Amino acid sequence: MEVQGKIKLVGETQTFGNNGFRKREVVVTTEEQYPQHIMVEFVQDKCDLLNNFQVGQQVKININLRGREWTNPQGEVKYFNSIQGWRIEAVQDGASGPGTPPVPPAEAFEPANDLKEDEHDDLPF
């Protein structure tokens, strides 16, 4: 799965517990009719993937959905979901993707001036 949008926030790396668990969060705003602010967390060695990205940058993030069950001290079962990123890449603004050649500017095309009205065929379309 993937999430695409503009970076709204890049958090600092946080360390938890005695084992040194690391987590870093990024918030991406999707560009659709109803924009969504999606928080994606990167964990352990994946935290460093965010070092080269800044607020305002267009990105595509490959994600995994994670879910877990937890029983609180009162015996109630709770469920938690998280969105975990494992790859992030910059996306160019515009429609051309990788491998698509750029479109030349309009000035690069010359108008066809040698058309003659009387030279036409009898095709119905």
N, CA, C and O atoms as a Tinker XYZ file with bonds, in Angstrom:
   500  protein
     1  N      0.845000   -1.175000    0.000000    73     2
     2  CA     0.000000    0.000000    0.000000    64     1     3
     3  C      0.885000    1.232000    0.000000    63     2     4     5
     4  O      2.063000    1.165000    0.350000    81     3
     5  N      0.307000    2.354000   -0.395000    73     3     6
     6  CA     1.086000    3.584000   -0.375000    64     5     7
     7  C      0.209000    4.795000   -0.079000    63     6     8     9
     8  O     -1.002000    4.789000   -0.299000    81     7
     9  N      0.864000    5.824000    0.424000    73     7    10
    10  CA     0.231000    7.109000    0.707000    64     9    11
    11  C      1.032000    8.152000   -0.052000    63    10    12    13
    12  O      2.263000    8.137000   -0.035000    81    11
    13  N      0.321000    9.067000   -0.723000    73    11    14
    14  CA     1.011000   10.106000   -1.464000    64    13    15
    15  C      0.449000   11.461000   -1.076000    63    14    16    17
    16  O     -0.763000   11.614000   -0.922000    81    15
    17  N      1.323000   12.442000   -0.917000    73    15    18
    18  CA     0.896000   13.782000   -0.573000    64    17    19
    19  C      2.066000   14.671000   -0.239000    63    18    20    21
    20  O      3.214000   14.369000   -0.564000    81    19
    21  N      1.754000   15.778000    0.420000    73    19    22
    22  CA     2.754000   16.785000    0.777000    64    21    23
    23  C      3.071000   16.675000    2.261000    63    22    24    25
    24  O      2.171000   16.558000    3.093000    81    23
    25  N      4.362000   16.714000    2.585000    73    23    26
    26  CA     4.772000   16.610000    3.984000    64    25    27
    27  C      4.314000   17.839000    4.756000    63    26    28    29
    28  O      4.601000   18.971000    4.366000    81    27
    29  N      3.606000   17.610000    5.843000    73    27    30
    30  CA     3.150000   18.685000    6.723000    64    29    31
    31  C      4.051000   18.808000    7.947000    63    30    32    33
    32  O      4.245000   19.906000    8.468000    81    31
    33  N      4.603000   17.684000    8.408000    73    31    34
    34  CA     5.408000   17.675000    9.626000    64    33    35
    35  C      6.363000   16.492000    9.597000    63    34    36    37
    36  O      5.983000   15.385000    9.215000    81    35
    37  N      7.611000   16.735000   10.006000    73    35    38
    38  CA     8.574000   15.654000   10.199000    64    37    39
    39  C      9.014000   15.722000   11.651000    63    38    40    41
    40  O      9.629000   16.703000   12.070000    81    39
    41  N      8.706000   14.689000   12.422000    73    39    42
    42  CA     9.038000   14.677000   13.841000    64    41    43
    43  C     10.476000   14.267000   14.096000    63    42    44    45
    44  O     11.177000   13.782000   13.209000    81    43
    45  N     10.894000   14.477000   15.340000    73    43    46
    46  CA    12.217000   14.048000   15.778000    64    45    47
    47  C     12.174000   12.563000   16.135000    63    46    48    49
    48  O     11.113000   12.021000   16.447000    81    47
    49  N     13.315000   11.924000   16.085000    73    47    50
    50  CA    13.399000   10.518000   16.477000    64    49    51
    51  C     13.227000   10.408000   17.987000    63    50    52    53
    52  O     13.879000   11.125000   18.745000    81    51
    53  N     12.346000    9.507000   18.421000    73    51    54
    54  CA    12.097000    9.257000   19.840000    64    53    55
    55  C     12.624000    7.867000   20.189000    63    54    56    57
    56  O     12.526000    6.938000   19.388000    81    55
    57  N     13.180000    7.737000   21.383000    73    55    58
    58  CA    13.687000    6.451000   21.853000    64    57    59
    59  C     12.892000    6.048000   23.084000    63    58    60    61
    60  O     12.645000    6.871000   23.966000    81    59
    61  N     12.484000    4.761000   23.147000    73    59    62
    62  CA    11.652000    4.262000   24.229000    64    61    63
    63  C     12.288000    3.028000   24.863000    63    62    64    65
    64  O     12.918000    2.218000   24.182000    81    63
    65  N     12.111000    2.899000   26.181000    73    63    66
    66  CA    12.487000    1.684000   26.902000    64    65    67
    67  C     13.984000    1.449000   27.009000    63    66    68    69
    68  O     14.805000    2.222000   26.515000    81    67
    69  N     14.297000    0.360000   27.668000    73    67    70
    70  CA    15.700000   -0.008000   27.889000    64    69    71
    71  C     16.349000   -0.628000   26.657000    63    70    72    73
    72  O     17.574000   -0.632000   26.527000    81    71
    73  N     15.527000   -1.147000   25.759000    73    71    74
    74  CA    16.083000   -1.802000   24.574000    64    73    75
    75  C     16.379000   -0.819000   23.435000    63    74    76    77
    76  O     16.889000   -1.231000   22.393000    81    75
    77  N     16.070000    0.467000   23.612000    73    75    78
    78  CA    16.395000    1.482000   22.613000    64    77    79
    79  C     15.496000    1.486000   21.393000    63    78    80    81
    80  O     15.951000    1.814000   20.297000    81    79
    81  N     14.214000    1.125000   21.556000    73    79    82
    82  CA    13.262000    1.170000   20.448000    64    81    83
    83  C     13.154000    2.599000   19.941000    63    82    84    85
    84  O     12.926000    3.519000   20.726000    81    83
    85  N     13.319000    2.797000   18.620000    73    83    86
    86  CA    13.264000    4.134000   18.025000    64    85    87
    87  C     12.048000    4.274000   17.117000    63    86    88    89
    88  O     11.654000    3.336000   16.424000    81    87
    89  N     11.460000    5.483000   17.141000    73    87    90
    90  CA    10.287000    5.779000   16.314000    64    89    91
    91  C     10.376000    7.228000   15.853000    63    90    92    93
    92  O     10.800000    8.106000   16.604000    81    91
    93  N      9.969000    7.467000   14.603000    73    91    94
    94  CA     9.924000    8.828000   14.059000    64    93    95
    95  C      8.658000    8.949000   13.217000    63    94    96    97
    96  O      8.335000    8.055000   12.434000    81    95
    97  N      7.948000   10.057000   13.384000    73    95    98
    98  CA     6.666000   10.235000   12.702000    64    97    99
    99  C      6.750000   11.329000   11.647000    63    98   100   101
   100  O      7.482000   12.309000   11.791000    81    99
   101  N      5.984000   11.133000   10.593000    73    99   102
   102  CA     5.833000   12.132000    9.541000    64   101   103
   103  C      4.335000   12.249000    9.257000    63   102   104   105
   104  O      3.618000   11.248000    9.255000    81   103
   105  N      3.870000   13.471000    9.019000    73   103   106
   106  CA     2.467000   13.700000    8.671000    64   105   107
   107  C      2.432000   14.154000    7.217000    63   106   108   109
   108  O      3.122000   15.095000    6.825000    81   107
   109  N      1.615000   13.463000    6.428000    73   107   110
   110  CA     1.469000   13.762000    5.005000    64   109   111
   111  C      0.025000   14.177000    4.760000    63   110   112   113
   112  O     -0.906000   13.516000    5.220000    81   111
   113  N     -0.157000   15.278000    4.030000    73   111   114
   114  CA    -1.493000   15.740000    3.667000    64   113   115
   115  C     -1.778000   15.297000    2.243000    63   114   116   117
   116  O     -1.061000   15.663000    1.312000    81   115
   117  N     -2.833000   14.505000    2.083000    73   115   118
   118  CA    -3.194000   14.019000    0.749000    64   117   119
   119  C     -3.801000   15.162000   -0.050000    63   118   120   121
   120  O     -4.304000   16.134000    0.514000    81   119
   121  N     -3.747000   15.030000   -1.366000    73   119   122
   122  CA    -4.311000   16.055000   -2.240000    64   121   123
   123  C     -5.488000   15.445000   -2.988000    63   122   124   125
   124  O     -5.344000   14.875000   -4.069000    81   123
   125  N     -6.646000   15.584000   -2.378000    73   123   126
   126  CA    -7.886000   15.057000   -2.940000    64   125   127
   127  C     -9.014000   16.007000   -2.557000    63   126   128   129
   128  O     -8.761000   17.038000   -1.934000    81   127
   129  N    -10.242000   15.686000   -2.913000    73   127   130
   130  CA   -11.363000   16.579000   -2.619000    64   129   131
   131  C    -11.444000   16.891000   -1.129000    63   130   132   133
   132  O    -11.683000   18.037000   -0.750000    81   131
   133  N    -11.249000   15.893000   -0.291000    73   131   134
   134  CA   -11.250000   16.086000    1.154000    64   133   135
   135  C     -9.881000   15.655000    1.677000    63   134   136   137
   136  O     -9.703000   14.497000    2.054000    81   135
   137  N     -8.902000   16.581000    1.704000    73   135   138
   138  CA    -7.534000   16.220000    2.116000    64   137   139
   139  C     -7.507000   15.601000    3.513000    63   138   140   141
   140  O     -8.224000   16.022000    4.420000    81   139
   141  N     -6.661000   14.595000    3.649000    73   139   142
   142  CA    -6.497000   13.885000    4.918000    64   141   143
   143  C     -5.073000   14.114000    5.413000    63   142   144   145
   144  O     -4.132000   14.171000    4.622000    81   143
   145  N     -4.928000   14.243000    6.726000    73   143   146
   146  CA    -3.613000   14.382000    7.346000    64   145   147
   147  C     -3.272000   13.010000    7.922000    63   146   148   149
   148  O     -3.805000   12.616000    8.960000    81   147
   149  N     -2.391000   12.294000    7.251000    73   147   150
   150  CA    -2.073000   10.918000    7.609000    64   149   151
   151  C     -0.734000   10.879000    8.346000    63   150   152   153
   152  O      0.284000   11.331000    7.821000    81   151
   153  N     -0.742000   10.335000    9.564000    73   151   154
   154  CA     0.488000   10.193000   10.337000    64   153   155
   155  C      1.054000    8.810000   10.074000    63   154   156   157
   156  O      0.380000    7.800000   10.279000    81   155
   157  N      2.304000    8.774000    9.616000    73   155   158
   158  CA     2.988000    7.518000    9.318000    64   157   159
   159  C      4.198000    7.440000   10.233000    63   158   160   161
   160  O      4.948000    8.407000   10.366000    81   159
   161  N      4.386000    6.285000   10.865000    73   159   162
   162  CA     5.552000    6.141000   11.738000    64   161   163
   163  C      6.594000    5.244000   11.079000    63   162   164   165
   164  O      6.272000    4.239000   10.444000    81   163
   165  N      7.837000    5.638000   11.249000    73   163   166
   166  CA     8.981000    4.843000   10.810000    64   165   167
   167  C      9.682000    4.366000   12.072000    63   166   168   169
   168  O      9.884000    5.152000   12.997000    81   167
   169  N     10.058000    3.085000   12.127000    73   167   170
   170  CA    10.651000    2.537000   13.345000    64   169   171
   171  C     12.046000    1.980000   13.079000    63   170   172   173
   172  O     12.400000    1.614000   11.958000    81   171
   173  N     12.832000    1.932000   14.177000    73   171   174
   174  CA    14.186000    1.377000   14.202000    64   173   175
   175  C     15.060000    1.997000   13.108000    63   174   176   177
   176  O     15.164000    3.222000   13.041000    81   175
   177  N     15.686000    1.195000   12.255000    73   175   178
   178  CA    16.609000    1.724000   11.249000    64   177   179
   179  C     15.899000    2.531000   10.164000    63   178   180   181
   180  O     16.556000    3.282000    9.443000    81   179
   181  N     14.588000    2.401000   10.027000    73   179   182
   182  CA    13.826000    3.149000    9.012000    64   181   183
   183  C     13.666000    4.624000    9.395000    63   182   184   185
   184  O     13.298000    5.433000    8.544000    81   183
   185  N     13.933000    4.994000   10.657000    73   183   186
   186  CA    13.846000    6.395000   11.095000    64   185   187
   187  C     14.758000    7.282000   10.259000    63   186   188   189
   188  O     14.414000    8.425000    9.957000    81   187
   189  N     15.907000    6.761000    9.889000    73   187   190
   190  CA    16.889000    7.545000    9.145000    64   189   191
   191  C     16.441000    7.869000    7.723000    63   190   192   193
   192  O     17.006000    8.765000    7.097000    81   191
   193  N     15.449000    7.169000    7.203000    73   191   194
   194  CA    14.941000    7.455000    5.862000    64   193   195
   195  C     14.354000    8.862000    5.755000    63   194   196   197
   196  O     14.285000    9.426000    4.663000    81   195
   197  N     13.931000    9.429000    6.887000    73   195   198
   198  CA    13.291000   10.753000    6.862000    64   197   199
   199  C     14.301000   11.904000    6.894000    63   198   200   201
   200  O     13.911000   13.065000    6.770000    81   199
   201  N     15.581000   11.601000    7.058000    73   199   202
   202  CA    16.589000   12.655000    7.195000    64   201   203
   203  C     16.650000   13.618000    6.013000    63   202   204   205
   204  O     16.958000   14.794000    6.203000    81   203
   205  N     16.368000   13.157000    4.812000    73   203   206
   206  CA    16.521000   13.992000    3.618000    64   205   207
   207  C     15.220000   14.619000    3.136000    63   206   208   209
   208  O     15.155000   15.106000    2.007000    81   207
   209  N     14.185000   14.617000    3.968000    73   207   210
   210  CA    12.892000   15.153000    3.556000    64   209   211
   211  C     12.493000   16.331000    4.431000    63   210   212   213
   212  O     12.800000   16.371000    5.622000    81   211
   213  N     11.790000   17.311000    3.805000    73   211   214
   214  CA    11.395000   18.525000    4.510000    64   213   215
   215  C      9.915000   18.822000    4.314000    63   214   216   217
   216  O      9.266000   18.280000    3.418000    81   215
   217  N      9.404000   19.684000    5.162000    73   215   218
   218  CA     8.015000   20.149000    5.076000    64   217   219
   219  C      7.794000   20.775000    3.699000    63   218   220   221
   220  O      8.633000   21.522000    3.197000    81   219
   221  N      6.648000   20.453000    3.102000    73   219   222
   222  CA     6.282000   21.003000    1.801000    64   221   223
   223  C      6.658000   20.126000    0.624000    63   222   224   225
   224  O      6.224000   20.385000   -0.498000    81   223
   225  N      7.440000   19.115000    0.852000    73   223   226
   226  CA     7.896000   18.238000   -0.219000    64   225   227
   227  C      6.826000   17.205000   -0.569000    63   226   228   229
   228  O      6.170000   16.658000    0.318000    81   227
   229  N      6.653000   16.942000   -1.871000    73   227   230
   230  CA     5.733000   15.912000   -2.347000    64   229   231
   231  C      6.416000   14.554000   -2.217000    63   230   232   233
   232  O      7.544000   14.380000   -2.677000    81   231
   233  N      5.735000   13.591000   -1.591000    73   231   234
   234  CA     6.329000   12.272000   -1.379000    64   233   235
   235  C      5.330000   11.151000   -1.622000    63   234   236   237
   236  O      4.114000   11.347000   -1.614000    81   235
   237  N      5.891000    9.972000   -1.839000    73   235   238
   238  CA     5.113000    8.743000   -1.885000    64   237   239
   239  C      5.737000    7.823000   -0.836000    63   238   240   241
   240  O      6.946000    7.590000   -0.847000    81   239
   241  N      4.904000    7.301000    0.072000    73   239   242
   242  CA     5.386000    6.450000    1.159000    64   241   243
   243  C      4.749000    5.072000    1.028000    63   242   244   245
   244  O      3.527000    4.944000    0.960000    81   243
   245  N      5.590000    4.050000    0.994000    73   243   246
   246  CA     5.089000    2.671000    1.031000    64   245   247
   247  C      4.842000    2.310000    2.484000    63   246   248   249
   248  O      5.694000    2.531000    3.343000    81   247
   249  N      3.662000    1.749000    2.753000    73   247   250
   250  CA     3.244000    1.524000    4.142000    64   249   251
   251  C      2.746000    0.103000    4.365000    63   250   252   253
   252  O      2.390000   -0.608000    3.425000    81   251
   253  N      2.731000   -0.287000    5.623000    73   251   254
   254  CA     2.053000   -1.487000    6.103000    64   253   255
   255  C      1.094000   -1.053000    7.200000    63   254   256   257
   256  O      1.434000   -0.204000    8.023000    81   255
   257  N     -0.100000   -1.629000    7.215000    73   255   258
   258  CA    -1.044000   -1.395000    8.304000    64   257   259
   259  C     -0.758000   -2.421000    9.391000    63   258   260   261
   260  O     -0.634000   -3.615000    9.117000    81   259
   261  N     -0.654000   -1.946000   10.626000    73   259   262
   262  CA    -0.377000   -2.831000   11.762000    64   261   263
   263  C     -1.517000   -2.711000   12.758000    63   262   264   265
   264  O     -2.070000   -1.627000   12.947000    81   263
   265  N     -1.865000   -3.802000   13.385000    73   263   266
   266  CA    -2.906000   -3.805000   14.410000    64   265   267
   267  C     -2.494000   -4.696000   15.556000    63   266   268   269
   268  O     -1.802000   -5.698000   15.374000    81   267
   269  N     -2.938000   -4.309000   16.754000    73   267   270
   270  CA    -2.616000   -5.154000   17.907000    64   269   271
   271  C     -3.744000   -5.101000   18.926000    63   270   272   273
   272  O     -4.548000   -4.170000   18.961000    81   271
   273  N     -3.766000   -6.126000   19.741000    73   271   274
   274  CA    -4.767000   -6.254000   20.791000    64   273   275
   275  C     -4.084000   -6.033000   22.140000    63   274   276   277
   276  O     -2.953000   -6.472000   22.350000    81   275
   277  N     -4.784000   -5.345000   23.059000    73   275   278
   278  CA    -4.232000   -5.077000   24.395000    64   277   279
   279  C     -5.359000   -5.217000   25.409000    63   278   280   281
   280  O     -6.469000   -4.731000   25.193000    81   279
   281  N     -5.066000   -5.876000   26.498000    73   279   282
   282  CA    -6.030000   -6.012000   27.583000    64   281   283
   283  C     -5.593000   -5.097000   28.717000    63   282   284   285
   284  O     -4.491000   -5.236000   29.246000    81   283
   285  N     -6.467000   -4.157000   29.091000    73   283   286
   286  CA    -6.113000   -3.211000   30.149000    64   285   287
   287  C     -6.251000   -3.877000   31.526000    63   286   288   289
   288  O     -6.762000   -4.993000   31.619000    81   287
   289  N     -5.797000   -3.195000   32.606000    73   287   290
   290  CA    -5.854000   -3.794000   33.949000    64   289   291
   291  C     -7.267000   -4.167000   34.403000    63   290   292   293
   292  O     -7.423000   -5.027000   35.270000    81   291
   293  N     -8.295000   -3.536000   33.833000    73   291   294
   294  CA    -9.672000   -3.871000   34.196000    64   293   295
   295  C    -10.198000   -5.063000   33.401000    63   294   296   297
   296  O    -11.342000   -5.477000   33.589000    81   295
   297  N     -9.371000   -5.616000   32.515000    73   295   298
   298  CA    -9.772000   -6.784000   31.740000    64   297   299
   299  C    -10.439000   -6.459000   30.413000    63   298   300   301
   300  O    -10.845000   -7.374000   29.696000    81   299
   301  N    -10.566000   -5.170000   30.061000    73   299   302
   302  CA   -11.187000   -4.784000   28.803000    64   301   303
   303  C    -10.166000   -4.938000   27.666000    63   302   304   305
   304  O     -9.002000   -4.562000   27.796000    81   303
   305  N    -10.635000   -5.495000   26.568000    73   303   306
   306  CA    -9.771000   -5.688000   25.407000    64   305   307
   307  C     -9.890000   -4.453000   24.510000    63   306   308   309
   308  O    -10.993000   -4.022000   24.173000    81   307
   309  N     -8.754000   -3.898000   24.135000    73   307   310
   310  CA    -8.698000   -2.723000   23.247000    64   309   311
   311  C     -7.893000   -3.096000   22.009000    63   310   312   313
   312  O     -7.027000   -3.970000   22.058000    81   311
   313  N     -8.186000   -2.424000   20.898000    73   311   314
   314  CA    -7.474000   -2.652000   19.643000    64   313   315
   315  C     -6.866000   -1.346000   19.165000    63   314   316   317
   316  O     -7.494000   -0.290000   19.240000    81   315
   317  N     -5.642000   -1.430000   18.676000    73   315   318
   318  CA    -4.923000   -0.261000   18.181000    64   317   319
   319  C     -4.406000   -0.539000   16.776000    63   318   320   321
   320  O     -3.982000   -1.651000   16.461000    81   319
   321  N     -4.449000    0.483000   15.946000    73   319   322
   322  CA    -3.925000    0.397000   14.587000    64   321   323
   323  C     -2.808000    1.411000   14.422000    63   322   324   325
   324  O     -2.810000    2.460000   15.067000    81   323
   325  N     -1.860000    1.099000   13.562000    73   323   326
   326  CA    -0.825000    2.060000   13.214000    64   325   327
   327  C     -0.484000    1.902000   11.742000    63   326   328   329
   328  O     -0.699000    0.850000   11.141000    81   327
   329  N      0.050000    2.970000   11.184000    73   327   330
   330  CA     0.499000    2.973000    9.794000    64   329   331
   331  C      2.017000    3.076000    9.848000    63   330   332   333
   332  O      2.571000    4.062000   10.335000    81   331
   333  N      2.677000    2.046000    9.342000    73   331   334
   334  CA     4.133000    1.987000    9.456000    64   333   335
   335  C      4.754000    2.095000    8.070000    63   334   336   337
   336  O      4.451000    1.302000    7.178000    81   335
   337  N      5.626000    3.086000    7.901000    73   335   338
   338  CA     6.307000    3.285000    6.627000    64   337   339
   339  C      7.568000    2.454000    6.538000    63   338   340   341
   340  O      8.235000    2.201000    7.541000    81   339
   341  N      7.889000    2.029000    5.320000    73   339   342
   342  CA     9.126000    1.269000    5.130000    64   341   343
   343  C      9.935000    1.777000    3.952000    63   342   344   345
   344  O     11.077000    1.358000    3.759000    81   343
   345  N      9.353000    2.689000    3.148000    73   343   346
   346  CA    10.098000    3.352000    2.073000    64   345   347
   347  C      9.428000    4.691000    1.799000    63   346   348   349
   348  O      8.205000    4.810000    1.878000    81   347
   349  N     10.243000    5.710000    1.475000    73   347   350
   350  CA     9.724000    7.031000    1.131000    64   349   351
   351  C     10.542000    7.560000   -0.032000    63   350   352   353
   352  O     11.763000    7.408000   -0.068000    81   351
   353  N      9.858000    8.184000   -0.985000    73   351   354
   354  CA    10.554000    8.771000   -2.125000    64   353   355
   355  C      9.898000   10.079000   -2.525000    63   354   356   357
   356  O      8.692000   10.263000   -2.358000    81   355
   357  N     10.700000   10.975000   -3.050000    73   355   358
   358  CA    10.204000   12.266000   -3.515000    64   357   359
   359  C      9.413000   12.057000   -4.801000    63   358   360   361
   360  O      9.747000   11.195000   -5.616000    81   359
   361  N      8.369000   12.850000   -4.972000    73   359   362
   362  CA     7.545000   12.805000   -6.179000    64   361   363
   363  C      7.664000   14.154000   -6.848000    63   362   364   365
   364  O      7.554000   15.193000   -6.198000    81   363
   365  N      7.889000   14.136000   -8.142000    73   363   366
   366  CA     7.989000   15.382000   -8.911000    64   365   367
   367  C      6.598000   15.998000   -9.047000    63   366   368   369
   368  O      5.617000   15.281000   -9.245000    81   367
   369  N      6.511000   17.322000   -8.943000    73   367   370
   370  CA     5.245000   17.989000   -9.235000    64   369   371
   371  C      5.027000   17.910000  -10.735000    63   370   372   373
   372  O      5.946000   18.177000  -11.510000    81   371
   373  N      3.831000   17.550000  -11.152000    73   371   374
   374  CA     3.548000   17.442000  -12.576000    64   373   375
   375  C      3.146000   16.028000  -12.929000    63   374   376   377
   376  O      3.207000   15.118000  -12.103000    81   375
   377  N      2.733000   15.861000  -14.176000    73   375   378
   378  CA     2.162000   14.582000  -14.583000    64   377   379
   379  C      3.194000   13.592000  -15.096000    63   378   380   381
   380  O      2.918000   12.393000  -15.135000    81   379
   381  N      4.369000   14.051000  -15.488000    73   379   382
   382  CA     5.318000   13.109000  -16.072000    64   381   383
   383  C      5.995000   12.289000  -14.999000    63   382   384   385
   384  O      6.529000   12.826000  -14.028000    81   383
   385  N      5.968000   10.992000  -15.182000    73   383   386
   386  CA     6.580000   10.088000  -14.223000    64   385   387
   387  C      7.946000    9.660000  -14.704000    63   386   388   389
   388  O      8.419000   10.158000  -15.725000    81   387
   389  N      8.594000    8.751000  -13.998000    73   387   390
   390  CA     9.897000    8.289000  -14.422000    64   389   391
   391  C      9.817000    7.580000  -15.765000    63   390   392   393
   392  O      8.908000    6.782000  -15.996000    81   391
   393  N     10.755000    7.864000  -16.642000    73   391   394
   394  CA    10.777000    7.237000  -17.945000    64   393   395
   395  C      9.919000    7.944000  -18.971000    63   394   396   397
   396  O      9.950000    7.570000  -20.143000    81   395
   397  N      9.158000    8.945000  -18.583000    73   395   398
   398  CA     8.344000    9.698000  -19.521000    64   397   399
   399  C      9.140000   10.887000  -20.018000    63   398   400   401
   400  O      9.566000   11.715000  -19.213000    81   399
   401  N      9.359000   11.000000  -21.347000    73   399   402
   402  CA    10.147000   12.136000  -21.838000    64   401   403
   403  C      9.381000   13.433000  -21.655000    63   402   404   405
   404  O      8.151000   13.428000  -21.693000    81   403
   405  N     10.082000   14.550000  -21.456000    73   403   406
   406  CA     9.398000   15.826000  -21.292000    64   405   407
   407  C      8.750000   16.267000  -22.595000    63   406   408   409
   408  O      9.246000   15.949000  -23.676000    81   407
   409  N      7.647000   16.995000  -22.499000    73   407   410
   410  CA     6.944000   17.506000  -23.674000    64   409   411
   411  C      7.620000   18.802000  -24.103000    63   410   412   413
   412  O      7.824000   19.689000  -23.275000    81   411
   413  N      7.977000   18.931000  -25.402000    73   411   414
   414  CA     8.611000   20.172000  -25.853000    64   413   415
   415  C      7.638000   21.346000  -25.740000    63   414   416   417
   416  O      6.423000   21.150000  -25.784000    81   415
   417  N      8.166000   22.571000  -25.592000    73   415   418
   418  CA     7.281000   23.734000  -25.522000    64   417   419
   419  C      6.568000   23.969000  -26.855000    63   418   420   421
   420  O      7.019000   23.494000  -27.897000    81   419
   421  N      5.462000   24.699000  -26.816000    73   419   422
   422  CA     4.652000   24.952000  -28.011000    64   421   423
   423  C      5.456000   25.628000  -29.109000    63   422   424   425
   424  O      5.179000   25.419000  -30.290000    81   423
   425  N      6.457000   26.441000  -28.740000    73   423   426
   426  CA     7.259000   27.159000  -29.731000    64   425   427
   427  C      8.084000   26.204000  -30.594000    63   426   428   429
   428  O      8.544000   26.587000  -31.669000    81   427
   429  N      8.274000   24.979000  -30.140000    73   427   430
   430  CA     9.078000   24.016000  -30.884000    64   429   431
   431  C      8.332000   23.449000  -32.096000    63   430   432   433
   432  O      8.946000   22.819000  -32.957000    81   431
   433  N      7.044000   23.663000  -32.169000    73   431   434
   434  CA     6.247000   23.141000  -33.276000    64   433   435
   435  C      5.951000   24.264000  -34.260000    63   434   436   437
   436  O      5.586000   25.372000  -33.867000    81   435
   437  N      6.116000   23.960000  -35.560000    73   435   438
   438  CA     5.815000   24.943000  -36.590000    64   437   439
   439  C      4.413000   24.681000  -37.131000    63   438   440   441
   440  O      4.016000   23.524000  -37.271000    81   439
   441  N      3.661000   25.729000  -37.437000    73   439   442
   442  CA     2.328000   25.519000  -37.998000    64   441   443
   443  C      2.434000   24.960000  -39.421000    63   442   444   445
   444  O      3.395000   25.243000  -40.136000    81   443
   445  N      1.455000   24.180000  -39.816000    73   443   446
   446  CA     1.402000   23.636000  -41.172000    64   445   447
   447  C      0.772000   24.676000  -42.073000    63   446   448   449
   448  O     -0.430000   24.924000  -41.990000    81   447
   449  N      1.578000   25.292000  -42.942000    73   447   450
   450  CA     1.082000   26.357000  -43.824000    64   449   451
   451  C      0.820000   25.873000  -45.237000    63   450   452   453
   452  O      0.290000   26.627000  -46.053000    81   451
   453  N      1.177000   24.638000  -45.550000    73   451   454
   454  CA     1.066000   24.161000  -46.926000    64   453   455
   455  C     -0.195000   23.325000  -47.174000    63   454   456   457
   456  O     -0.214000   22.536000  -48.119000    81   455
   457  N     -1.224000   23.467000  -46.378000    73   455   458
   458  CA    -2.460000   22.725000  -46.588000    64   457   459
   459  C     -3.293000   23.395000  -47.663000    63   458   460   461
   460  O     -3.417000   24.619000  -47.691000    81   459
   461  N     -3.863000   22.589000  -48.548000    73   459   462
   462  CA    -4.714000   23.119000  -49.610000    64   461   463
   463  C     -6.128000   22.614000  -49.383000    63   462   464   465
   464  O     -6.339000   21.415000  -49.195000    81   463
   465  N     -7.085000   23.506000  -49.400000    73   463   466
   466  CA    -8.474000   23.158000  -49.119000    64   465   467
   467  C     -9.047000   22.184000  -50.133000    63   466   468   469
   468  O     -9.852000   21.327000  -49.769000    81   467
   469  N     -8.652000   22.294000  -51.402000    73   467   470
   470  CA    -9.247000   21.443000  -52.407000    64   469   471
   471  C     -8.690000   20.015000  -52.375000    63   470   472   473
   472  O     -9.228000   19.141000  -53.055000    81   471
   473  N     -7.643000   19.758000  -51.615000    73   471   474
   474  CA    -7.090000   18.412000  -51.498000    64   473   475
   475  C     -7.683000   17.732000  -50.255000    63   474   476   477
   476  O     -7.136000   17.819000  -49.156000    81   475
   477  N     -8.778000   17.076000  -50.458000    73   475   478
   478  CA    -9.363000   16.328000  -49.367000    64   477   479
   479  C     -9.921000   15.023000  -49.914000    63   478   480   481
   480  O    -10.147000   14.896000  -51.117000    81   479
   481  N    -10.136000   14.088000  -49.064000    73   479   482
   482  CA   -10.666000   12.805000  -49.528000    64   481   483
   483  C    -12.157000   12.731000  -49.204000    63   482   484   485
   484  O    -12.718000   13.633000  -48.582000    81   483
   485  N    -12.763000   11.676000  -49.623000    73   483   486
   486  CA   -14.212000   11.538000  -49.460000    64   485   487
   487  C    -14.585000   10.695000  -48.236000    63   486   488   489
   488  O    -15.684000   10.143000  -48.180000    81   487
   489  N    -13.697000   10.594000  -47.274000    73   487   490
   490  CA   -14.027000    9.834000  -46.059000    64   489   491
   491  C    -15.106000   10.565000  -45.267000    63   490   492   493
   492  O    -15.087000   11.794000  -45.191000    81   491
   493  N    -16.044000    9.831000  -44.679000    73   491   494
   494  CA   -17.140000   10.475000  -43.973000    64   493   495
   495  C    -16.757000   11.032000  -42.587000    63   494   496   497
   496  O    -17.611000   11.579000  -41.890000    81   495
   497  N    -15.536000   10.902000  -42.200000    73   495   498
   498  CA   -15.157000   11.419000  -40.868000    64   497   499
   499  C    -13.924000   12.245000  -40.937000    63   498   500
   500  O    -13.464000   12.756000  -39.916000    81   499
